[in-house]
CSV table of C-alpha atoms and ligand atoms in Angstrom, one decimal:
chain,number,residue,atom,x,y,z
A,15,MET,CA,-25.0,4.4,17.1
A,16,ASN,CA,-22.1,6.8,16.5
A,17,ASN,CA,-22.7,9.5,19.1
A,18,LYS,CA,-19.2,9.4,20.5
A,19,SER,CA,-17.5,9.3,17.2
A,20,ASN,CA,-19.5,12.4,16.1
A,21,GLU,CA,-18.6,14.2,19.2
A,22,LEU,CA,-15.0,13.3,18.9
A,23,PHE,CA,-14.8,14.4,15.3
A,24,GLU,CA,-16.2,17.8,16.2
A,25,ARG,CA,-13.6,18.1,19.0
A,26,ALA,CA,-10.7,16.8,16.8
A,27,LYS,CA,-11.5,19.5,14.3
A,28,GLN,CA,-10.8,22.2,16.9
A,29,SER,CA,-7.1,21.2,17.1
A,30,ILE,CA,-6.2,18.8,14.2
A,31,PRO,CA,-6.5,19.9,10.5
A,32,GLY,CA,-9.8,18.3,9.3
A,33,GLY,CA,-9.8,16.3,12.5
A,34,VAL,CA,-7.4,13.7,11.2
A,35,ASN,CA,-3.6,13.1,10.9
A,36,SER,CA,-3.9,11.7,7.4
A,37,PRO,CA,-6.5,12.9,4.9
A,38,VAL,CA,-8.4,9.8,3.7
A,39,ARG,CA,-9.4,9.0,7.3
A,40,ALA,CA,-11.7,12.0,7.3
A,41,PHE,CA,-14.4,10.2,5.1
A,42,LYS,CA,-14.5,13.4,2.9
A,43,SER,CA,-15.2,11.6,-0.4
A,44,VAL,CA,-17.7,9.0,1.0
A,45,GLY,CA,-19.3,11.6,3.3
A,46,GLY,CA,-20.3,11.2,6.9
A,47,THR,CA,-18.3,11.1,10.0
A,48,PRO,CA,-15.2,8.9,10.5
A,49,VAL,CA,-15.4,6.2,13.2
A,50,PHE,CA,-13.0,6.7,16.1
A,51,ILE,CA,-11.3,3.5,17.0
A,52,LYS,CA,-10.7,2.5,20.6
A,53,SER,CA,-9.0,-0.9,20.1
A,54,ALA,CA,-8.7,-3.9,17.9
A,55,LYS,CA,-8.0,-7.6,18.2
A,56,GLY,CA,-7.6,-10.1,15.4
A,57,ALA,CA,-9.9,-9.3,12.6
A,58,TYR,CA,-12.1,-6.9,14.6
A,59,LEU,CA,-12.1,-3.2,15.3
A,60,PHE,CA,-14.0,-1.7,18.3
A,61,ASP,CA,-15.0,2.0,18.1
A,62,GLU,CA,-15.6,4.5,20.9
A,63,ASP,CA,-19.3,3.8,20.8
A,64,GLY,CA,-18.8,0.1,21.4
A,65,ASN,CA,-19.5,-1.0,17.8
A,66,LYS,CA,-17.6,-3.9,16.4
A,67,TYR,CA,-16.4,-4.1,12.8
A,68,ILE,CA,-14.7,-6.7,10.6
A,69,ASP,CA,-11.6,-4.9,9.4
A,70,TYR,CA,-10.6,-4.8,5.7
A,71,ILE,CA,-8.2,-1.9,6.0
A,72,ASN,CA,-5.8,-3.4,8.6
A,73,SER,CA,-4.1,-0.1,9.1
A,74,TRP,CA,-3.8,0.1,5.2
A,75,GLY,CA,-1.8,-3.1,5.1
A,76,PRO,CA,0.5,-3.7,8.0
A,77,MET,CA,-1.7,-5.9,10.2
A,78,ILE,CA,-1.5,-8.9,7.9
A,79,LEU,CA,-1.7,-11.3,10.8
A,80,GLY,CA,-4.5,-9.4,12.5
A,81,HIS,CA,-4.5,-6.8,15.3
A,82,ALA,CA,-2.6,-7.1,18.5
A,83,TYR,CA,-0.9,-10.2,17.3
A,84,GLU,CA,0.4,-11.8,20.4
A,85,ALA,CA,4.0,-12.4,19.5
A,86,VAL,CA,4.4,-8.9,18.2
A,87,VAL,CA,2.8,-7.2,21.2
A,88,LYS,CA,4.9,-9.3,23.6
A,89,ALA,CA,8.1,-8.5,21.7
A,90,ILE,CA,7.4,-4.8,21.9
A,91,GLN,CA,6.6,-4.9,25.6
A,92,GLU,CA,9.9,-6.8,26.4
A,93,LYS,CA,12.0,-4.6,24.2
A,94,ALA,CA,10.7,-1.3,25.7
A,95,LEU,CA,12.1,-2.2,29.1
A,96,GLY,CA,15.6,-1.8,27.6
A,97,SER,CA,14.9,1.7,26.4
A,98,THR,CA,13.0,2.9,23.3
A,99,SER,CA,15.9,4.5,21.3
A,100,PHE,CA,19.6,4.9,21.3
A,101,GLY,CA,20.6,6.5,18.0
A,102,ALA,CA,23.5,4.1,17.8
A,103,PRO,CA,23.9,0.8,16.0
A,104,THR,CA,22.3,-2.4,17.4
A,105,LEU,CA,22.5,-6.2,16.9
A,106,LEU,CA,18.8,-6.2,16.1
A,107,GLU,CA,19.3,-4.0,13.1
A,108,ILE,CA,21.7,-6.5,11.6
A,109,GLU,CA,19.3,-9.3,12.3
A,110,MET,CA,16.5,-7.3,10.7
A,111,ALA,CA,18.5,-6.6,7.6
A,112,GLU,CA,19.6,-10.3,7.3
A,113,LEU,CA,16.0,-11.5,7.7
A,114,ILE,CA,14.8,-9.1,4.9
A,115,LYS,CA,17.6,-10.3,2.7
A,116,SER,CA,16.7,-13.9,3.3
A,117,MET,CA,13.1,-13.2,2.2
A,118,ALA,CA,13.3,-10.6,-0.6
A,119,PRO,CA,15.1,-10.9,-3.9
A,120,ASN,CA,17.7,-8.4,-5.2
A,121,VAL,CA,18.4,-6.9,-1.8
A,122,ASP,CA,22.1,-6.8,-1.2
A,123,LEU,CA,22.0,-3.8,1.1
A,124,ILE,CA,19.1,-2.3,2.9
A,125,ARG,CA,18.6,0.9,4.9
A,126,MET,CA,15.8,1.3,7.4
A,127,VAL,CA,13.7,4.5,7.6
A,128,SER,CA,10.5,5.5,9.4
A,129,SER,CA,7.9,5.6,6.6
A,130,GLY,CA,7.1,4.5,3.1
A,131,THR,CA,7.3,8.2,2.0
A,132,GLU,CA,10.9,8.4,3.3
A,133,ALA,CA,11.8,5.1,1.6
A,134,CYS,CA,10.5,6.2,-1.8
A,135,MET,CA,12.0,9.7,-1.6
A,136,SER,CA,15.4,8.3,-0.6
A,137,ALA,CA,15.3,5.7,-3.3
A,138,VAL,CA,14.7,8.3,-6.0
A,139,ARG,CA,17.5,10.5,-4.6
A,140,LEU,CA,19.8,7.5,-4.7
A,141,ALA,CA,18.8,6.7,-8.3
A,142,ARG,CA,19.5,10.3,-9.3
A,143,GLY,CA,22.8,10.3,-7.5
A,144,TYR,CA,23.8,7.0,-9.0
A,145,THR,CA,22.9,7.8,-12.6
A,146,GLY,CA,23.7,11.6,-12.6
A,147,LYS,CA,20.3,12.2,-14.2
A,148,ASN,CA,17.3,14.2,-12.9
A,149,LYS,CA,14.0,13.1,-14.3
A,150,ILE,CA,11.8,10.2,-13.1
A,151,ILE,CA,8.8,8.5,-14.6
A,152,LYS,CA,5.9,7.6,-12.4
A,153,PHE,CA,2.4,6.3,-13.3
A,154,GLU,CA,-0.9,8.0,-13.0
A,155,GLY,CA,-2.8,6.9,-9.9
A,156,CYS,CA,0.3,5.4,-8.3
A,157,TYR,CA,1.1,6.7,-4.9
A,158,HIS,CA,4.6,6.8,-3.5
A,159,GLY,CA,4.1,8.9,-0.4
A,160,HIS,CA,3.8,12.6,0.0
A,161,ALA,CA,7.3,13.8,-1.0
A,162,ASP,CA,7.1,16.7,-3.5
A,163,SER,CA,8.2,14.9,-6.6
A,164,PHE,CA,5.5,12.2,-6.2
A,165,LEU,CA,2.6,14.6,-5.9
A,166,VAL,CA,2.0,14.6,-9.6
A,167,LYS,CA,-1.0,12.6,-10.8
A,168,ALA,CA,-0.8,10.7,-7.5
A,169,GLY,CA,-3.3,8.1,-6.3
A,170,SER,CA,-4.6,7.4,-2.8
A,171,GLY,CA,-5.9,10.5,-1.0
A,172,VAL,CA,-4.7,12.9,-3.8
A,173,ALA,CA,-7.0,11.0,-6.2
A,174,THR,CA,-9.8,10.5,-3.6
A,175,LEU,CA,-9.9,14.3,-2.9
A,176,ASN,CA,-9.5,15.1,-6.6
A,177,ILE,CA,-6.5,17.4,-6.1
A,178,GLN,CA,-5.2,18.2,-9.6
A,179,THR,CA,-2.1,20.1,-8.6
A,180,VAL,CA,-0.8,20.3,-5.1
A,181,PRO,CA,-0.1,23.9,-3.9
A,182,GLY,CA,3.3,24.1,-2.4
A,183,VAL,CA,5.0,21.7,-4.9
A,184,THR,CA,7.1,24.0,-7.1
A,185,ALA,CA,7.1,23.9,-10.8
A,186,GLY,CA,10.8,23.3,-10.7
A,187,VAL,CA,10.2,20.0,-8.9
A,188,SER,CA,7.2,18.8,-10.9
A,189,VAL,CA,8.9,19.3,-14.3
A,190,ASP,CA,11.3,16.5,-13.3
A,191,THR,CA,8.4,14.1,-12.7
A,192,LEU,CA,7.0,12.6,-16.0
A,193,THR,CA,3.9,10.5,-15.9
A,194,ALA,CA,2.4,7.8,-18.0
A,195,PRO,CA,-0.8,5.8,-17.7
A,196,TYR,CA,-0.4,2.5,-15.9
A,197,ASN,CA,-0.2,-0.6,-18.2
A,198,ASP,CA,0.7,1.6,-21.2
A,199,LEU,CA,4.2,0.5,-22.3
A,200,ASP,CA,4.2,2.7,-25.5
A,201,ALA,CA,3.6,5.8,-23.4
A,202,VAL,CA,6.8,5.1,-21.5
A,203,LYS,CA,8.8,4.3,-24.7
A,204,LYS,CA,7.7,7.7,-26.0
A,205,LEU,CA,8.7,9.5,-22.8
A,206,VAL,CA,12.1,7.8,-22.8
A,207,GLU,CA,12.7,8.8,-26.4
A,208,GLU,CA,11.6,12.4,-25.8
A,209,ASN,CA,13.9,12.6,-22.7
A,210,LYS,CA,16.9,10.7,-24.0
A,211,ASP,CA,19.6,10.3,-21.3
A,212,GLN,CA,17.7,12.3,-18.8
A,213,ILE,CA,15.7,9.7,-16.9
A,214,ALA,CA,17.2,8.5,-13.6
A,215,ALA,CA,14.4,6.1,-12.5
A,216,ILE,CA,11.1,4.5,-13.3
A,217,ILE,CA,9.2,4.1,-10.0
A,218,ILE,CA,6.1,1.8,-10.0
A,219,GLU,CA,3.8,0.0,-7.7
A,220,PRO,CA,4.2,-3.5,-9.3
A,221,VAL,CA,0.7,-4.2,-8.3
A,222,ALA,CA,-1.1,-0.9,-7.9
A,223,GLY,CA,-3.1,-0.4,-4.8
A,224,ASN,CA,-3.7,3.3,-4.6
A,225,MET,CA,-6.4,3.5,-7.3
A,226,GLY,CA,-8.1,0.4,-6.2
A,227,CYS,CA,-6.2,-2.8,-6.9
A,228,ILE,CA,-4.9,-2.8,-10.4
A,229,LEU,CA,-2.8,-5.7,-11.8
A,230,PRO,CA,0.1,-5.2,-14.3
A,231,GLN,CA,-0.9,-6.7,-17.7
A,232,GLN,CA,1.0,-9.5,-19.4
A,233,ASN,CA,4.6,-8.4,-20.3
A,234,TYR,CA,4.1,-4.9,-19.0
A,235,LEU,CA,6.6,-5.0,-16.1
A,236,GLU,CA,9.0,-7.1,-18.3
A,237,GLY,CA,8.8,-4.4,-21.0
A,238,LEU,CA,9.7,-1.7,-18.4
A,239,ARG,CA,12.5,-3.9,-17.2
A,240,LYS,CA,13.9,-4.0,-20.7
A,241,ILE,CA,13.7,-0.3,-21.2
A,242,CYS,CA,15.5,0.3,-17.9
A,243,ASP,CA,18.3,-2.1,-18.9
A,244,GLU,CA,18.7,-0.5,-22.4
A,245,GLU,CA,18.6,3.1,-21.2
A,246,ASN,CA,20.6,2.8,-17.9
A,247,ILE,CA,17.5,3.7,-15.9
A,248,VAL,CA,17.1,2.5,-12.3
A,249,PHE,CA,13.9,0.4,-12.0
A,250,ILE,CA,12.4,1.0,-8.6
A,251,PHE,CA,9.6,-1.2,-7.3
A,252,ASP,CA,7.6,0.5,-4.7
A,253,GLU,CA,6.6,-2.5,-2.6
A,254,VAL,CA,5.4,-0.5,0.4
A,255,MET,CA,2.0,-2.2,-0.1
A,256,THR,CA,3.0,-5.5,-1.8
A,257,GLY,CA,6.2,-6.2,0.1
A,258,PHE,CA,5.8,-9.2,2.4
A,259,ARG,CA,2.1,-9.2,1.6
A,260,LEU,CA,1.8,-10.8,-1.9
A,261,SER,CA,4.5,-13.3,-0.9
A,262,GLN,CA,7.6,-13.4,1.3
A,263,GLY,CA,9.5,-11.8,-1.5
A,264,GLY,CA,6.7,-9.4,-2.4
A,265,ALA,CA,5.7,-8.6,-6.0
A,266,GLN,CA,9.3,-9.4,-7.2
A,267,GLU,CA,8.8,-13.0,-6.2
A,268,LYS,CA,5.1,-13.3,-7.0
A,269,LEU,CA,5.5,-11.9,-10.5
A,270,ASN,CA,9.0,-13.2,-11.0
A,271,ILE,CA,10.6,-9.9,-12.1
A,272,ASP,CA,13.7,-8.2,-10.8
A,273,ALA,CA,13.9,-4.6,-9.5
A,274,ASP,CA,17.1,-2.6,-9.1
A,275,LEU,CA,15.8,-0.8,-5.9
A,276,VAL,CA,12.9,-1.8,-3.8
A,277,THR,CA,11.0,0.2,-1.2
A,278,TYR,CA,9.1,-1.2,1.8
A,279,GLY,CA,6.8,0.1,4.4
A,280,LYS,CA,3.5,-1.1,6.0
A,281,VAL,CA,4.0,-4.9,6.7
A,282,ILE,CA,7.7,-4.4,7.3
A,283,GLY,CA,7.0,-2.5,10.5
A,284,GLY,CA,4.4,-4.8,12.0
A,285,GLY,CA,2.2,-1.8,12.7
A,286,LEU,CA,5.0,0.6,13.9
A,287,PRO,CA,6.4,3.4,11.8
A,288,VAL,CA,8.9,1.7,9.6
A,289,GLY,CA,10.0,1.9,6.0
A,290,ALA,CA,13.1,0.6,4.1
A,291,PHE,CA,14.8,0.9,0.8
A,292,GLY,CA,17.3,-1.6,-0.5
A,293,GLY,CA,18.7,-3.1,-3.7
A,294,LYS,CA,21.6,-4.0,-5.7
A,295,GLN,CA,25.1,-3.4,-4.2
A,296,LYS,CA,26.4,-1.3,-7.0
A,297,ILE,CA,23.6,1.2,-6.5
A,298,MET,CA,23.2,1.0,-2.7
A,299,GLU,CA,26.9,1.6,-2.2
A,300,HIS,CA,26.3,5.3,-3.2
A,301,ILE,CA,24.4,5.9,0.0
A,302,SER,CA,26.2,7.7,2.8
A,303,PRO,CA,28.4,6.9,4.6
A,304,LEU,CA,29.5,4.5,1.9
A,305,GLY,CA,29.0,7.1,-0.8
A,306,ASN,CA,27.9,10.8,-1.0
A,307,VAL,CA,24.2,10.4,-1.5
A,308,TYR,CA,23.1,11.7,1.9
A,309,GLN,CA,20.3,10.1,3.8
A,310,ALA,CA,19.8,9.9,7.6
A,311,GLY,CA,17.2,9.5,10.4
A,312,THR,CA,17.3,10.1,14.1
A,313,LEU,CA,14.9,7.2,14.8
A,314,SER,CA,15.9,5.0,11.8
A,315,GLY,CA,16.3,1.4,13.0
A,316,ASN,CA,14.5,2.3,16.3
A,317,PRO,CA,14.6,-0.8,18.5
A,318,ILE,CA,10.8,-0.9,19.2
A,319,ALA,CA,10.0,-0.5,15.5
A,320,MET,CA,12.6,-3.1,14.6
A,321,ILE,CA,11.4,-5.7,17.0
A,322,ALA,CA,7.8,-5.3,15.9
A,323,GLY,CA,8.8,-5.7,12.2
A,324,TYR,CA,11.3,-8.4,12.9
A,325,THR,CA,8.8,-10.5,14.8
A,326,MET,CA,6.2,-10.0,12.1
A,327,LEU,CA,8.5,-11.0,9.3
A,328,LYS,CA,9.8,-14.0,11.2
A,329,GLU,CA,6.3,-15.2,11.6
A,330,LEU,CA,5.6,-14.8,7.9
A,331,LYS,CA,8.9,-16.6,7.0
A,332,ASN,CA,8.3,-19.5,9.3
A,333,ASN,CA,4.6,-20.0,8.3
A,334,SER,CA,4.8,-19.4,4.6
A,335,GLY,CA,1.4,-21.3,4.2
A,336,ILE,CA,-0.1,-18.0,5.3
A,337,TYR,CA,0.1,-16.6,1.8
A,338,LYS,CA,-1.9,-19.5,0.4
A,339,GLU,CA,-4.5,-19.2,3.2
A,340,LEU,CA,-4.8,-15.5,2.5
A,341,ASP,CA,-5.2,-16.1,-1.2
A,342,GLU,CA,-7.9,-18.7,-0.6
A,343,LYS,CA,-9.8,-16.3,1.7
A,344,CYS,CA,-9.6,-13.5,-0.7
A,345,SER,CA,-10.7,-15.6,-3.6
A,346,TYR,CA,-13.7,-16.9,-1.5
A,347,LEU,CA,-14.6,-13.3,-0.7
A,348,ALA,CA,-14.3,-12.2,-4.4
A,349,LYS,CA,-16.5,-15.1,-5.5
A,350,GLY,CA,-19.1,-14.5,-2.9
A,351,LEU,CA,-19.3,-10.8,-3.7
A,352,HIS,CA,-19.4,-11.4,-7.4
A,353,GLU,CA,-22.4,-13.8,-6.9
A,354,VAL,CA,-24.2,-11.2,-4.8
A,355,PHE,CA,-23.7,-8.4,-7.4
A,356,GLU,CA,-24.6,-10.7,-10.3
A,357,LYS,CA,-27.9,-11.6,-8.6
A,358,LYS,CA,-28.6,-7.9,-8.0
A,359,ARG,CA,-27.6,-7.0,-11.5
A,360,MET,CA,-25.1,-4.5,-10.2
A,361,LYS,CA,-22.4,-3.7,-12.8
A,362,HIS,CA,-19.1,-4.5,-11.2
A,363,ARG,CA,-15.5,-5.5,-11.6
A,364,ILE,CA,-13.5,-7.2,-8.9
A,365,ASN,CA,-9.7,-6.9,-9.2
A,366,ARG,CA,-7.6,-9.1,-7.0
A,367,LEU,CA,-4.2,-10.6,-6.3
A,368,GLY,CA,-3.3,-12.5,-3.2
A,369,SER,CA,-4.8,-10.6,-0.2
A,370,MET,CA,-5.4,-7.3,-2.1
A,371,ILE,CA,-8.8,-6.7,-3.6
A,372,SER,CA,-11.0,-3.9,-4.9
A,373,ILE,CA,-14.5,-3.5,-6.2
A,374,HIS,CA,-15.3,-1.1,-9.0
A,375,PHE,CA,-18.9,-0.5,-9.9
A,376,CYS,CA,-18.7,-0.4,-13.7
A,377,ASP,CA,-18.8,-2.8,-16.6
A,378,HIS,CA,-15.5,-2.1,-18.2
A,379,GLU,CA,-12.1,-3.5,-17.3
A,380,VAL,CA,-10.2,-1.5,-14.7
A,381,ILE,CA,-6.6,-1.4,-15.8
A,382,ASP,CA,-5.4,2.2,-15.1
A,383,PHE,CA,-6.4,5.4,-13.3
A,384,ASP,CA,-8.7,6.5,-16.1
A,385,SER,CA,-10.8,3.3,-16.1
A,386,ALA,CA,-10.9,3.3,-12.3
A,387,SER,CA,-12.2,6.9,-12.2
A,388,LYS,CA,-14.9,6.0,-14.7
A,389,ALA,CA,-16.5,3.6,-12.3
A,390,ASP,CA,-19.6,4.7,-10.4
A,391,ILE,CA,-18.2,6.5,-7.4
A,392,PRO,CA,-21.7,7.4,-5.9
A,393,VAL,CA,-22.6,3.7,-5.9
A,394,PHE,CA,-19.4,2.8,-4.2
A,395,ASN,CA,-20.0,5.5,-1.5
A,396,LYS,CA,-23.5,4.1,-0.9
A,397,PHE,CA,-22.1,0.6,-0.7
A,398,PHE,CA,-19.4,1.8,1.7
A,399,HIS,CA,-21.9,3.3,4.1
A,400,HIS,CA,-24.2,0.3,3.9
A,401,MET,CA,-21.3,-2.0,4.8
A,402,LEU,CA,-20.1,0.2,7.6
A,403,GLU,CA,-23.6,0.3,9.2
A,404,ASN,CA,-23.5,-3.5,9.0
A,405,GLY,CA,-20.2,-3.8,10.8
A,406,ILE,CA,-17.9,-4.1,7.8
A,407,TYR,CA,-15.0,-1.6,7.8
A,408,LEU,CA,-13.9,-0.9,4.2
A,409,PRO,CA,-11.5,1.8,3.0
A,410,PRO,CA,-13.5,5.0,2.7
A,411,SER,CA,-12.6,5.6,-0.9
A,412,ALA,CA,-13.2,3.9,-4.3
A,413,TYR,CA,-9.5,4.5,-5.0
A,414,GLU,CA,-8.1,2.2,-2.3
A,415,SER,CA,-7.4,-1.5,-2.2
A,416,TRP,CA,-8.8,-3.5,0.6
A,417,PHE,CA,-6.3,-5.6,2.7
A,418,LEU,CA,-7.2,-8.9,4.2
A,419,SER,CA,-5.6,-10.2,7.4
A,420,ASN,CA,-5.2,-13.9,8.1
A,421,ALA,CA,-7.1,-13.4,11.3
A,422,LEU,CA,-10.3,-13.3,9.2
A,423,THR,CA,-12.3,-16.5,9.5
A,424,TYR,CA,-14.7,-17.9,6.9
A,425,ASP,CA,-17.5,-16.9,9.1
A,426,ASP,CA,-16.3,-13.3,8.9
A,427,LEU,CA,-16.1,-13.6,5.1
A,428,ASP,CA,-19.7,-15.0,5.0
A,429,ALA,CA,-20.9,-12.2,7.2
A,430,THR,CA,-19.3,-9.7,4.8
A,431,ILE,CA,-20.9,-11.4,1.8
A,432,GLN,CA,-24.2,-11.5,3.6
A,433,ALA,CA,-24.0,-7.7,4.4
A,434,ALA,CA,-23.4,-7.0,0.7
A,435,ASN,CA,-26.4,-9.1,-0.1
A,436,ASN,CA,-28.6,-6.8,2.0
A,437,VAL,CA,-27.5,-3.7,0.2
A,438,SER,CA,-30.3,-2.0,-1.8
A,439,LYS,CA,-29.3,-1.3,-5.3
B,529,PLP,C1,1.4,3.8,1.8
B,529,PLP,C2,2.3,3.9,0.6
B,529,PLP,C3,3.4,4.8,0.6
B,529,PLP,C4,3.6,5.8,1.7
B,529,PLP,O1,4.0,5.2,2.9
B,529,PLP,P1,3.8,6.1,4.2
B,529,PLP,O2,4.3,5.1,5.3
B,529,PLP,O3,2.3,6.4,4.3
B,529,PLP,O4,4.6,7.3,4.1
B,529,PLP,C5,4.2,4.7,-0.5
B,529,PLP,N1,4.0,3.9,-1.5
B,529,PLP,C6,2.9,3.0,-1.5
B,529,PLP,C7,2.7,2.1,-2.6
B,529,PLP,C8,2.0,3.1,-0.5
B,529,PLP,O5,1.0,2.3,-0.5
């Protein structure tokens, strides 16, 4: 029963554009009415109608330890008593920066912001200021937030809603954003040759999660690293999804490759609005007030946001077995779903790394945006609704990765596989 959610959606549309504060939540591509969430605990969401769901979105990544994780909730409550914002430096910000540096490679200096968008936007500005060059290369289907320069062949909601060019982004901005297909090194080489000495940065999701989950092929990131070194291009890893999720040190550590600048979001805030960008000293020292590349934020380093993120990261650092447990759970889920689809003779590809996974209904490899978009989207949409009706909350788009939390039990995974087993072809 979804009576209340239906009612609330109608009411929301009267005063919020499309009824939502972020587009993919509206279920536009899968159809139907979004579920209005009342609360969540551990691996489960509870909606306004009293339905319970096993959650595979986890707030699009942050809730890696599950919802309302006790240590995080307690830390927020205690901190709030000492005021929720000062706009002045605090000890906690130093502790947060030191903790991040102790976990992630290649972070000499780190600046906190309030979203992943802000982190990526600032990193690109810094790369431009540092190199004195204007153009950037991004990859088709990668999403780096909604800043103007990233809304060219973007993934996530832009892909889900099939928006080809975003009105409001000026041609002047978009000419400086060059795009190449993911996993195609030659395309990047060509762009770099054609735009000799004009490219400030290559920004990439080292494991893409905004067109489903897509892994970098052998030697791809290494090849990009080499190009950046040879051409004085800043290599930016957008680890907003992968940071502190694939491992303590994110994709850099998991895939053993160095970035020049790294952006974070999602997990780093423990479910509060937090982002960060950091990297090598010689680049980061161009940020104001050290240098002249201006970047600022009234609520940057906010104490409540910092204590939530700090507590979450500390948990991950002190219990590094979590990553192995998550990997085993995700592998178990992938195997179970694969067996179900095989039995039903449903064409499918399952892409996975660590606790990120996506299902594409097709019989070709999914290695870039083009191959992802050639999967059977109507089959995905049907699958999505079947799972939702059976209490499994998946991302409402074929272009989004699922995120596991370590609160999931093997019973939850079995229930998920069982629900898939009941889907009619
Ligand atoms: C979510 C996401 C962003 C944007 O972060 P927001 O906090 O939504 O602004 C940027 N890059 C990647 C890879 C993301 O997944």
